[in-house]
Amino acid sequence: MKIKEIVTTALNLLGRADVAKALENGEELLKEANCAAETVLYCVNAVLDELARYYFPLTFKETLYLTDGRVAFKDFSVRPVKLLKVTANGREIAFGATPQYLTADGAQIEVEYEYSPDKKPMDGDCDYAGVEVGARLIAAGAASEYCILNGEAGAAEYWEGEYRREIDRARAKFKKPLKIPPRRWV
């Protein structure tokens, strides 16, 4: 899914179909239209960060090389938010973390972690493949943020409600059904 697709969806939700159409057609945007598109892009990036941190974690696994038993978080491919597992030679090992470094025993480790996506440009790709999180969900959140930035409290409240409903709908699809074990003592 492309970021431009999400931005145009949000612009359409906000009633700015003129800007969305110009953006889709690759036309040069006037100053006010460009400002609206850039503001929505800013809001989309904020929503993507929120979704990755709180609702739909993005995970990544990579091999890293330690120097003096540590590797700096800035050396990771993407910005880590939560470390899940560290392995060396196929076995899970103990690790520590400081604000700047991951520490572990060994020279080469494989780290699995949740990450927050980098800020995306208009022509960038979204880290979500659209399975759980679709363009409408992200666009509704961006519309809410856009309305807050523009002082439109009523519209912001409406789009926030839509955003929360989309999150609940997406999360419900992937929850495991509750199983009650059989009562064998009866």
PDB file of C-alpha atoms in Angstrom:
ATOM      1  CA  MET A   1       0.000   0.000   0.000  1.00  0.00           C
ATOM      2  CA  LYS A   2       1.351   3.416  -0.961  1.00  0.00           C
ATOM      3  CA  ILE A   3       1.363   6.440   1.324  1.00  0.00           C
ATOM      4  CA  LYS A   4      -0.105   8.554  -1.485  1.00  0.00           C
ATOM      5  CA  GLU A   5      -3.145   6.228  -1.544  1.00  0.00           C
ATOM      6  CA  ILE A   6      -3.695   6.800   2.178  1.00  0.00           C
ATOM      7  CA  VAL A   7      -3.271  10.582   1.833  1.00  0.00           C
ATOM      8  CA  THR A   8      -5.775  10.768  -1.034  1.00  0.00           C
ATOM      9  CA  THR A   9      -8.248   8.626   0.939  1.00  0.00           C
ATOM     10  CA  ALA A  10      -7.913  10.995   3.910  1.00  0.00           C
ATOM     11  CA  LEU A  11      -8.316  14.044   1.671  1.00  0.00           C
ATOM     12  CA  ASN A  12     -11.503  12.543   0.229  1.00  0.00           C
ATOM     13  CA  LEU A  13     -12.814  11.878   3.749  1.00  0.00           C
ATOM     14  CA  LEU A  14     -12.119  15.504   4.625  1.00  0.00           C
ATOM     15  CA  GLY A  15     -14.061  16.776   1.617  1.00  0.00           C
ATOM     16  CA  ARG A  16     -10.953  17.800  -0.304  1.00  0.00           C
ATOM     17  CA  ALA A  17     -11.597  15.682  -3.399  1.00  0.00           C
ATOM     18  CA  ASP A  18     -10.099  18.449  -5.552  1.00  0.00           C
ATOM     19  CA  VAL A  19      -6.710  18.113  -3.859  1.00  0.00           C
ATOM     20  CA  ALA A  20      -6.954  14.294  -3.848  1.00  0.00           C
ATOM     21  CA  LYS A  21      -7.681  14.194  -7.572  1.00  0.00           C
ATOM     22  CA  ALA A  22      -4.827  16.597  -8.379  1.00  0.00           C
ATOM     23  CA  LEU A  23      -2.480  14.525  -6.236  1.00  0.00           C
ATOM     24  CA  GLU A  24      -3.547  11.275  -7.923  1.00  0.00           C
ATOM     25  CA  ASN A  25      -3.061  12.815 -11.384  1.00  0.00           C
ATOM     26  CA  GLY A  26       0.397  14.107 -10.493  1.00  0.00           C
ATOM     27  CA  GLU A  27      -0.599  17.718 -11.059  1.00  0.00           C
ATOM     28  CA  GLU A  28       1.329  20.549  -9.475  1.00  0.00           C
ATOM     29  CA  LEU A  29      -0.518  21.660  -6.363  1.00  0.00           C
ATOM     30  CA  LEU A  30      -1.197  25.293  -5.543  1.00  0.00           C
ATOM     31  CA  LYS A  31       0.148  26.673  -2.264  1.00  0.00           C
ATOM     32  CA  GLU A  32      -3.006  26.028  -0.182  1.00  0.00           C
ATOM     33  CA  ALA A  33      -3.597  22.586  -1.699  1.00  0.00           C
ATOM     34  CA  ASN A  34       0.057  21.616  -1.183  1.00  0.00           C
ATOM     35  CA  CYS A  35      -0.160  22.757   2.445  1.00  0.00           C
ATOM     36  CA  ALA A  36      -3.271  20.590   2.961  1.00  0.00           C
ATOM     37  CA  ALA A  37      -1.594  17.547   1.365  1.00  0.00           C
ATOM     38  CA  GLU A  38       1.603  17.986   3.403  1.00  0.00           C
ATOM     39  CA  THR A  39      -0.392  18.391   6.620  1.00  0.00           C
ATOM     40  CA  VAL A  40      -2.328  15.194   5.896  1.00  0.00           C
ATOM     41  CA  LEU A  41       0.983  13.427   5.178  1.00  0.00           C
ATOM     42  CA  TYR A  42       2.247  14.597   8.578  1.00  0.00           C
ATOM     43  CA  CYS A  43      -0.936  13.234  10.183  1.00  0.00           C
ATOM     44  CA  VAL A  44      -0.604   9.898   8.351  1.00  0.00           C
ATOM     45  CA  ASN A  45       2.925   9.486   9.732  1.00  0.00           C
ATOM     46  CA  ALA A  46       1.676  10.246  13.252  1.00  0.00           C
ATOM     47  CA  VAL A  47      -1.102   7.658  12.923  1.00  0.00           C
ATOM     48  CA  LEU A  48       1.295   5.020  11.570  1.00  0.00           C
ATOM     49  CA  ASP A  49       3.546   5.564  14.590  1.00  0.00           C
ATOM     50  CA  GLU A  50       0.581   5.255  16.983  1.00  0.00           C
ATOM     51  CA  LEU A  51      -0.696   2.077  15.322  1.00  0.00           C
ATOM     52  CA  ALA A  52       2.741   0.437  15.449  1.00  0.00           C
ATOM     53  CA  ARG A  53       3.309   1.332  19.100  1.00  0.00           C
ATOM     54  CA  TYR A  54      -0.099   0.552  20.581  1.00  0.00           C
ATOM     55  CA  TYR A  55      -2.406  -1.474  18.338  1.00  0.00           C
ATOM     56  CA  PHE A  56      -0.734  -3.408  15.518  1.00  0.00           C
ATOM     57  CA  PRO A  57       2.954  -3.985  16.297  1.00  0.00           C
ATOM     58  CA  LEU A  58       5.336  -4.326  13.390  1.00  0.00           C
ATOM     59  CA  THR A  59       8.031  -6.954  13.956  1.00  0.00           C
ATOM     60  CA  PHE A  60      11.435  -7.329  12.368  1.00  0.00           C
ATOM     61  CA  LYS A  61      14.224  -9.872  12.726  1.00  0.00           C
ATOM     62  CA  GLU A  62      17.828  -9.188  11.833  1.00  0.00           C
ATOM     63  CA  THR A  63      21.360 -10.403  12.454  1.00  0.00           C
ATOM     64  CA  LEU A  64      23.638  -7.978  14.256  1.00  0.00           C
ATOM     65  CA  TYR A  65      27.309  -8.041  15.206  1.00  0.00           C
ATOM     66  CA  LEU A  66      28.371  -7.039  18.700  1.00  0.00           C
ATOM     67  CA  THR A  67      31.473  -5.028  19.577  1.00  0.00           C
ATOM     68  CA  ASP A  68      32.613  -5.378  23.183  1.00  0.00           C
ATOM     69  CA  GLY A  69      29.368  -7.157  23.982  1.00  0.00           C
ATOM     70  CA  ARG A  70      27.083  -4.398  22.743  1.00  0.00           C
ATOM     71  CA  VAL A  71      25.435  -2.965  19.655  1.00  0.00           C
ATOM     72  CA  ALA A  72      23.987   0.542  19.368  1.00  0.00           C
ATOM     73  CA  PHE A  73      20.269   0.907  18.649  1.00  0.00           C
ATOM     74  CA  LYS A  74      21.168   3.389  15.890  1.00  0.00           C
ATOM     75  CA  ASP A  75      22.801   0.467  14.052  1.00  0.00           C
ATOM     76  CA  PHE A  76      19.490  -1.404  13.778  1.00  0.00           C
ATOM     77  CA  SER A  77      17.802  -1.386  10.371  1.00  0.00           C
ATOM     78  CA  VAL A  78      14.623   0.152  11.777  1.00  0.00           C
ATOM     79  CA  ARG A  79      13.834   2.015  15.020  1.00  0.00           C
ATOM     80  CA  PRO A  80      13.222  -0.588  17.771  1.00  0.00           C
ATOM     81  CA  VAL A  81      10.405  -0.058  20.261  1.00  0.00           C
ATOM     82  CA  LYS A  82      10.348  -3.370  22.123  1.00  0.00           C
ATOM     83  CA  LEU A  83      12.912  -6.186  22.121  1.00  0.00           C
ATOM     84  CA  LEU A  84      11.216  -9.582  21.875  1.00  0.00           C
ATOM     85  CA  LYS A  85      13.965 -12.191  21.598  1.00  0.00           C
ATOM     86  CA  VAL A  86      17.726 -12.444  21.160  1.00  0.00           C
ATOM     87  CA  THR A  87      19.290 -15.663  19.910  1.00  0.00           C
ATOM     88  CA  ALA A  88      22.844 -16.830  19.274  1.00  0.00           C
ATOM     89  CA  ASN A  89      23.599 -20.102  17.485  1.00  0.00           C
ATOM     90  CA  GLY A  90      19.889 -20.928  17.428  1.00  0.00           C
ATOM     91  CA  ARG A  91      19.440 -20.646  21.214  1.00  0.00           C
ATOM     92  CA  GLU A  92      17.710 -17.883  23.086  1.00  0.00           C
ATOM     93  CA  ILE A  93      20.144 -15.901  25.241  1.00  0.00           C
ATOM     94  CA  ALA A  94      19.873 -13.314  28.006  1.00  0.00           C
ATOM     95  CA  PHE A  95      20.286  -9.700  26.994  1.00  0.00           C
ATOM     96  CA  GLY A  96      20.232  -6.261  28.533  1.00  0.00           C
ATOM     97  CA  ALA A  97      19.334  -2.840  27.262  1.00  0.00           C
ATOM     98  CA  THR A  98      20.495   0.660  28.065  1.00  0.00           C
ATOM     99  CA  PRO A  99      19.065   3.799  26.460  1.00  0.00           C
ATOM    100  CA  GLN A 100      21.614   3.564  23.637  1.00  0.00           C
ATOM    101  CA  TYR A 101      22.757  -0.075  23.471  1.00  0.00           C
ATOM    102  CA  LEU A 102      21.683  -3.686  23.457  1.00  0.00           C
ATOM    103  CA  THR A 103      24.078  -5.844  25.450  1.00  0.00           C
ATOM    104  CA  ALA A 104      24.524  -9.605  25.161  1.00  0.00           C
ATOM    105  CA  ASP A 105      27.197 -12.292  25.173  1.00  0.00           C
ATOM    106  CA  GLY A 106      28.531 -13.291  21.788  1.00  0.00           C
ATOM    107  CA  ALA A 107      29.813 -11.787  18.584  1.00  0.00           C
ATOM    108  CA  GLN A 108      26.829 -12.407  16.308  1.00  0.00           C
ATOM    109  CA  ILE A 109      23.198 -12.403  17.437  1.00  0.00           C
ATOM    110  CA  GLU A 110      19.780 -12.506  15.851  1.00  0.00           C
ATOM    111  CA  VAL A 111      17.334  -9.996  17.313  1.00  0.00           C
ATOM    112  CA  GLU A 112      13.563 -10.040  16.939  1.00  0.00           C
ATOM    113  CA  TYR A 113      11.869  -6.791  17.895  1.00  0.00           C
ATOM    114  CA  GLU A 114       8.878  -4.539  17.392  1.00  0.00           C
ATOM    115  CA  TYR A 115       9.605  -1.288  15.617  1.00  0.00           C
ATOM    116  CA  SER A 116       8.150   2.101  14.831  1.00  0.00           C
ATOM    117  CA  PRO A 117       8.180   3.041  11.148  1.00  0.00           C
ATOM    118  CA  ASP A 118      10.307   5.927   9.907  1.00  0.00           C
ATOM    119  CA  LYS A 119       8.582   9.027   8.559  1.00  0.00           C
ATOM    120  CA  LYS A 120       7.350   8.228   5.068  1.00  0.00           C
ATOM    121  CA  PRO A 121       7.447  10.528   2.044  1.00  0.00           C
ATOM    122  CA  MET A 122       4.419  10.936  -0.200  1.00  0.00           C
ATOM    123  CA  ASP A 123       5.755   8.374  -2.702  1.00  0.00           C
ATOM    124  CA  GLY A 124       6.813   5.878  -0.003  1.00  0.00           C
ATOM    125  CA  ASP A 125       5.437   2.456   0.863  1.00  0.00           C
ATOM    126  CA  CYS A 126       3.422   1.778   3.994  1.00  0.00           C
ATOM    127  CA  ASP A 127       4.879  -0.830   6.360  1.00  0.00           C
ATOM    128  CA  TYR A 128       1.432  -2.376   6.728  1.00  0.00           C
ATOM    129  CA  ALA A 129       0.508  -4.720   3.888  1.00  0.00           C
ATOM    130  CA  GLY A 130      -3.194  -3.963   4.290  1.00  0.00           C
ATOM    131  CA  VAL A 131      -4.046  -7.266   5.947  1.00  0.00           C
ATOM    132  CA  GLU A 132      -4.920  -5.894   9.363  1.00  0.00           C
ATOM    133  CA  VAL A 133      -4.539  -2.223   8.727  1.00  0.00           C
ATOM    134  CA  GLY A 134      -6.079  -0.782   5.585  1.00  0.00           C
ATOM    135  CA  ALA A 135      -6.014   2.644   3.986  1.00  0.00           C
ATOM    136  CA  ARG A 136      -9.412   3.600   5.435  1.00  0.00           C
ATOM    137  CA  LEU A 137      -8.302   2.933   9.027  1.00  0.00           C
ATOM    138  CA  ILE A 138      -5.164   5.048   8.673  1.00  0.00           C
ATOM    139  CA  ALA A 139      -7.014   7.749   6.718  1.00  0.00           C
ATOM    140  CA  ALA A 140      -9.706   8.060   9.398  1.00  0.00           C
ATOM    141  CA  GLY A 141      -7.035   8.599  12.049  1.00  0.00           C
ATOM    142  CA  ALA A 142      -5.242  11.118   9.833  1.00  0.00           C
ATOM    143  CA  ALA A 143      -8.529  12.958   9.210  1.00  0.00           C
ATOM    144  CA  SER A 144      -9.059  13.239  12.958  1.00  0.00           C
ATOM    145  CA  GLU A 145      -5.526  14.577  13.483  1.00  0.00           C
ATOM    146  CA  TYR A 146      -5.950  17.034  10.596  1.00  0.00           C
ATOM    147  CA  CYS A 147      -9.177  18.376  12.075  1.00  0.00           C
ATOM    148  CA  ILE A 148      -7.523  18.819  15.482  1.00  0.00           C
ATOM    149  CA  LEU A 149      -4.677  20.775  13.882  1.00  0.00           C
ATOM    150  CA  ASN A 150      -7.208  23.012  12.109  1.00  0.00           C
ATOM    151  CA  GLY A 151      -9.329  23.631  15.198  1.00  0.00           C
ATOM    152  CA  GLU A 152     -12.365  21.699  13.964  1.00  0.00           C
ATOM    153  CA  ALA A 153     -13.314  19.982  17.224  1.00  0.00           C
ATOM    154  CA  GLY A 154     -16.630  18.505  16.071  1.00  0.00           C
ATOM    155  CA  ALA A 155     -15.178  16.978  12.917  1.00  0.00           C
ATOM    156  CA  ALA A 156     -12.155  15.726  14.870  1.00  0.00           C
ATOM    157  CA  GLU A 157     -14.438  13.965  17.334  1.00  0.00           C
ATOM    158  CA  TYR A 158     -16.394  12.332  14.506  1.00  0.00           C
ATOM    159  CA  TRP A 159     -13.274  11.060  12.718  1.00  0.00           C
ATOM    160  CA  GLU A 160     -11.744   9.905  16.003  1.00  0.00           C
ATOM    161  CA  GLY A 161     -14.851   7.768  16.541  1.00  0.00           C
ATOM    162  CA  GLU A 162     -14.529   6.322  13.033  1.00  0.00           C
ATOM    163  CA  TYR A 163     -10.845   5.638  13.643  1.00  0.00           C
ATOM    164  CA  ARG A 164     -11.548   3.794  16.911  1.00  0.00           C
ATOM    165  CA  ARG A 165     -14.315   1.733  15.268  1.00  0.00           C
ATOM    166  CA  GLU A 166     -11.949   0.755  12.443  1.00  0.00           C
ATOM    167  CA  ILE A 167      -9.301  -0.286  14.997  1.00  0.00           C
ATOM    168  CA  ASP A 168     -11.846  -2.370  16.921  1.00  0.00           C
ATOM    169  CA  ARG A 169     -13.075  -3.973  13.692  1.00  0.00           C
ATOM    170  CA  ALA A 170      -9.547  -4.832  12.573  1.00  0.00           C
ATOM    171  CA  ARG A 171      -8.543  -6.197  15.975  1.00  0.00           C
ATOM    172  CA  ALA A 172     -11.687  -8.334  16.191  1.00  0.00           C
ATOM    173  CA  LYS A 173     -10.735 -10.110  12.953  1.00  0.00           C
ATOM    174  CA  PHE A 174      -7.500 -11.370  14.431  1.00  0.00           C
ATOM    175  CA  LYS A 175      -8.462 -12.240  17.977  1.00  0.00           C
ATOM    176  CA  LYS A 176      -8.526 -15.903  18.793  1.00  0.00           C
ATOM    177  CA  PRO A 177     -11.963 -17.088  19.839  1.00  0.00           C
ATOM    178  CA  LEU A 178     -12.380 -17.790  23.530  1.00  0.00           C
ATOM    179  CA  LYS A 179     -12.261 -21.498  24.284  1.00  0.00           C
ATOM    180  CA  ILE A 180     -13.718 -22.895  27.441  1.00  0.00           C
ATOM    181  CA  PRO A 181     -12.068 -26.201  28.346  1.00  0.00           C
ATOM    182  CA  PRO A 182     -14.406 -29.136  28.860  1.00  0.00           C
ATOM    183  CA  ARG A 183     -15.368 -29.874  32.458  1.00  0.00           C
ATOM    184  CA  ARG A 184     -14.109 -33.383  32.857  1.00  0.00           C
ATOM    185  CA  TRP A 185     -14.981 -33.651  36.529  1.00  0.00           C
ATOM    186  CA  VAL A 186     -18.731 -33.590  35.800  1.00  0.00           C
TER     187      VAL A 186
END
